[in-house]
mmCIF file of C-alpha atoms in Angstrom:
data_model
loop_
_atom_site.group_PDB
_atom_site.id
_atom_site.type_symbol
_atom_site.label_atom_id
_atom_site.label_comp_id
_atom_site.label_asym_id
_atom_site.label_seq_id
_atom_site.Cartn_x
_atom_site.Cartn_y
_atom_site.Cartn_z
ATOM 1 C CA UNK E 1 19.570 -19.742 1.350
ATOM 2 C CA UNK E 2 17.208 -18.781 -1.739
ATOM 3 C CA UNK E 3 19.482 -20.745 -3.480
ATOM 4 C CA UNK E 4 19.462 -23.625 -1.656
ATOM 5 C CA UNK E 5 15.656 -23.837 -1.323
ATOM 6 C CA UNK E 6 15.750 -23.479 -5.649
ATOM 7 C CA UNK E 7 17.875 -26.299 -5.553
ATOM 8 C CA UNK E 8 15.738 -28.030 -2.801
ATOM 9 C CA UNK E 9 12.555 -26.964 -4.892
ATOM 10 C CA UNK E 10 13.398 -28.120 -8.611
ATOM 11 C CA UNK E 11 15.516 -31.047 -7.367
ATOM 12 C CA UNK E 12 18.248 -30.692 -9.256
ATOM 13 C CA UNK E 13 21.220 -28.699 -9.530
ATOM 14 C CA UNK E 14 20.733 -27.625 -12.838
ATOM 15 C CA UNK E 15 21.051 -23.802 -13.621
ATOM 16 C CA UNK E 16 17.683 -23.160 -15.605
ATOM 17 C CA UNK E 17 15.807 -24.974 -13.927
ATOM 18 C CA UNK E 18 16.862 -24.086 -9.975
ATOM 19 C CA UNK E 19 17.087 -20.218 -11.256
ATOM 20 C CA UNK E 20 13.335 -20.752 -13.078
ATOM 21 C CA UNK E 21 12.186 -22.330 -8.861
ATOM 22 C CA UNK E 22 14.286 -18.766 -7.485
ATOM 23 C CA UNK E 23 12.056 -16.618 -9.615
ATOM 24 C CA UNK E 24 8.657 -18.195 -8.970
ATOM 25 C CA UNK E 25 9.313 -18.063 -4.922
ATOM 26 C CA UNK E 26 9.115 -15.021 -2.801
ATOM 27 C CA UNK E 27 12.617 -14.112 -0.999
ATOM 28 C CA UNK E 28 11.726 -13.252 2.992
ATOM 29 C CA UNK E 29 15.586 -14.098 4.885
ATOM 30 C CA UNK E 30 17.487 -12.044 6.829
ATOM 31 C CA UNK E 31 18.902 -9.873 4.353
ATOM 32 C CA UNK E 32 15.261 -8.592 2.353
ATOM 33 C CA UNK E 33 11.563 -8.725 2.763
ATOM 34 C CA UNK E 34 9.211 -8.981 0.087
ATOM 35 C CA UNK E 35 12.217 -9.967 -1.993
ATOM 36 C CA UNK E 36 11.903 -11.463 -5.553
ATOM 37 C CA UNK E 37 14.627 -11.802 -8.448
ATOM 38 C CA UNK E 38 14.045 -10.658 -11.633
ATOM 39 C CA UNK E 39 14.744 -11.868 -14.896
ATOM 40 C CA UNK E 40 17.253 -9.764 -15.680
ATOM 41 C CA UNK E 41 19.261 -11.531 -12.613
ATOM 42 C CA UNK E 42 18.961 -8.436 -10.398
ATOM 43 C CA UNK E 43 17.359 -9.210 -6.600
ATOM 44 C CA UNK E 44 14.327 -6.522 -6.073
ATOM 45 C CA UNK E 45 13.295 -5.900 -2.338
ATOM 46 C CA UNK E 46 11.580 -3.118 -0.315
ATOM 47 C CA UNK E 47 13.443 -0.610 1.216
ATOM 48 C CA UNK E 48 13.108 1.592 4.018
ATOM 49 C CA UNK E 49 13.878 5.587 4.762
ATOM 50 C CA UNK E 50 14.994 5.716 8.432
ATOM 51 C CA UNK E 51 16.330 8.315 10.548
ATOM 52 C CA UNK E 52 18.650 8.296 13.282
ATOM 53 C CA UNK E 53 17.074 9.762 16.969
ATOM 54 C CA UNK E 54 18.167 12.098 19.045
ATOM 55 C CA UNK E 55 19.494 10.182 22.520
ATOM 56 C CA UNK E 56 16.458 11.660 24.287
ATOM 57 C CA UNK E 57 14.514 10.294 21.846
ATOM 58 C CA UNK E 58 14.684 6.747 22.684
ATOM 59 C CA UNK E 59 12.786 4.551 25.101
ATOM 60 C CA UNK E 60 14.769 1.071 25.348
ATOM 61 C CA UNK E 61 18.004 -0.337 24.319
ATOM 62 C CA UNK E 62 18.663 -0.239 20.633
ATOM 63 C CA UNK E 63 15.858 2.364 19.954
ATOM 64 C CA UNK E 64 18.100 4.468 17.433
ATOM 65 C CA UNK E 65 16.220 4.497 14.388
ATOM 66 C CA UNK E 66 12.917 6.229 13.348
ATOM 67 C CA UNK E 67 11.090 4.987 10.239
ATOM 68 C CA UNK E 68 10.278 7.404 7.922
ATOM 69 C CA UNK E 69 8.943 5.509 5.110
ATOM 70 C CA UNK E 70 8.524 2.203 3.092
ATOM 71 C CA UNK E 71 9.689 1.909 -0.924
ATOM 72 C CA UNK E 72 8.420 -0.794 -2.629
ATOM 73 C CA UNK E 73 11.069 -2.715 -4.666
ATOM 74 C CA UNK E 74 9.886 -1.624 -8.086
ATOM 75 C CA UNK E 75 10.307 1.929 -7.093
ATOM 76 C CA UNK E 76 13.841 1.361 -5.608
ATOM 77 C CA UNK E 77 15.366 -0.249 -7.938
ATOM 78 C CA UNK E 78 13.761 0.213 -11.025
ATOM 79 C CA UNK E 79 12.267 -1.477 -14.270
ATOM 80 C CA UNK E 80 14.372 -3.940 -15.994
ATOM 81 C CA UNK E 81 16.777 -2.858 -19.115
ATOM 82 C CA UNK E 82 14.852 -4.014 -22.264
ATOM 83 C CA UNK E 83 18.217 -4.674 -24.152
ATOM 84 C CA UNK E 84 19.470 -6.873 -21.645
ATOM 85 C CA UNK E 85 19.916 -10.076 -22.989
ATOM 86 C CA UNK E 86 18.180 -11.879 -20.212
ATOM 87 C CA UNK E 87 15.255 -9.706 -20.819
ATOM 88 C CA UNK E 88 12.632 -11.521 -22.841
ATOM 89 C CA UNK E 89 10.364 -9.132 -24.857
#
């Protein structure tokens, strides 16, 4: 869909241009939150810890998990490669 909405966004198909409209925009779909894609091509979103409950432990259909924490995408996944040649220094 990201893709789609570059396309939509720089209206054109063009590769520089719709992946230029991908970077600028925020990702928020189904699949990430605070999403955003990096130069280097890779797609950075937050992340979270959970942990499974015990069967007592849940109040309601589908209660299984427990969050334990939040990582931001930086942390998860990184800081881009400097000799990638997508990187621009």
């Amino acid at each position: 869909m990201h893709y789609l909405k570059g396309v939509q966004a720089a209206a054109t198909d063009e590769p520089l241009k719709v992946a230029a409209k991908m970077r600028s925009v925020p990702i928020e779909d189904f699949f990430s939150r605070n999403g955003k894609l990096r130069e280097d091509g890779l797609m950075v979103h937050d992340l979270i810890l959970v942990q499974v409950k015990k069967p007592e432990e849940s109040k309601y259909p589908w209660d299984y998990y427990q969050i334990l924490t939040h990582i931001p995408g930086e942390q998860a996944f990184g800081p881009s490669n400097p000799a990638c040649p997508l990187v621009k220094g």
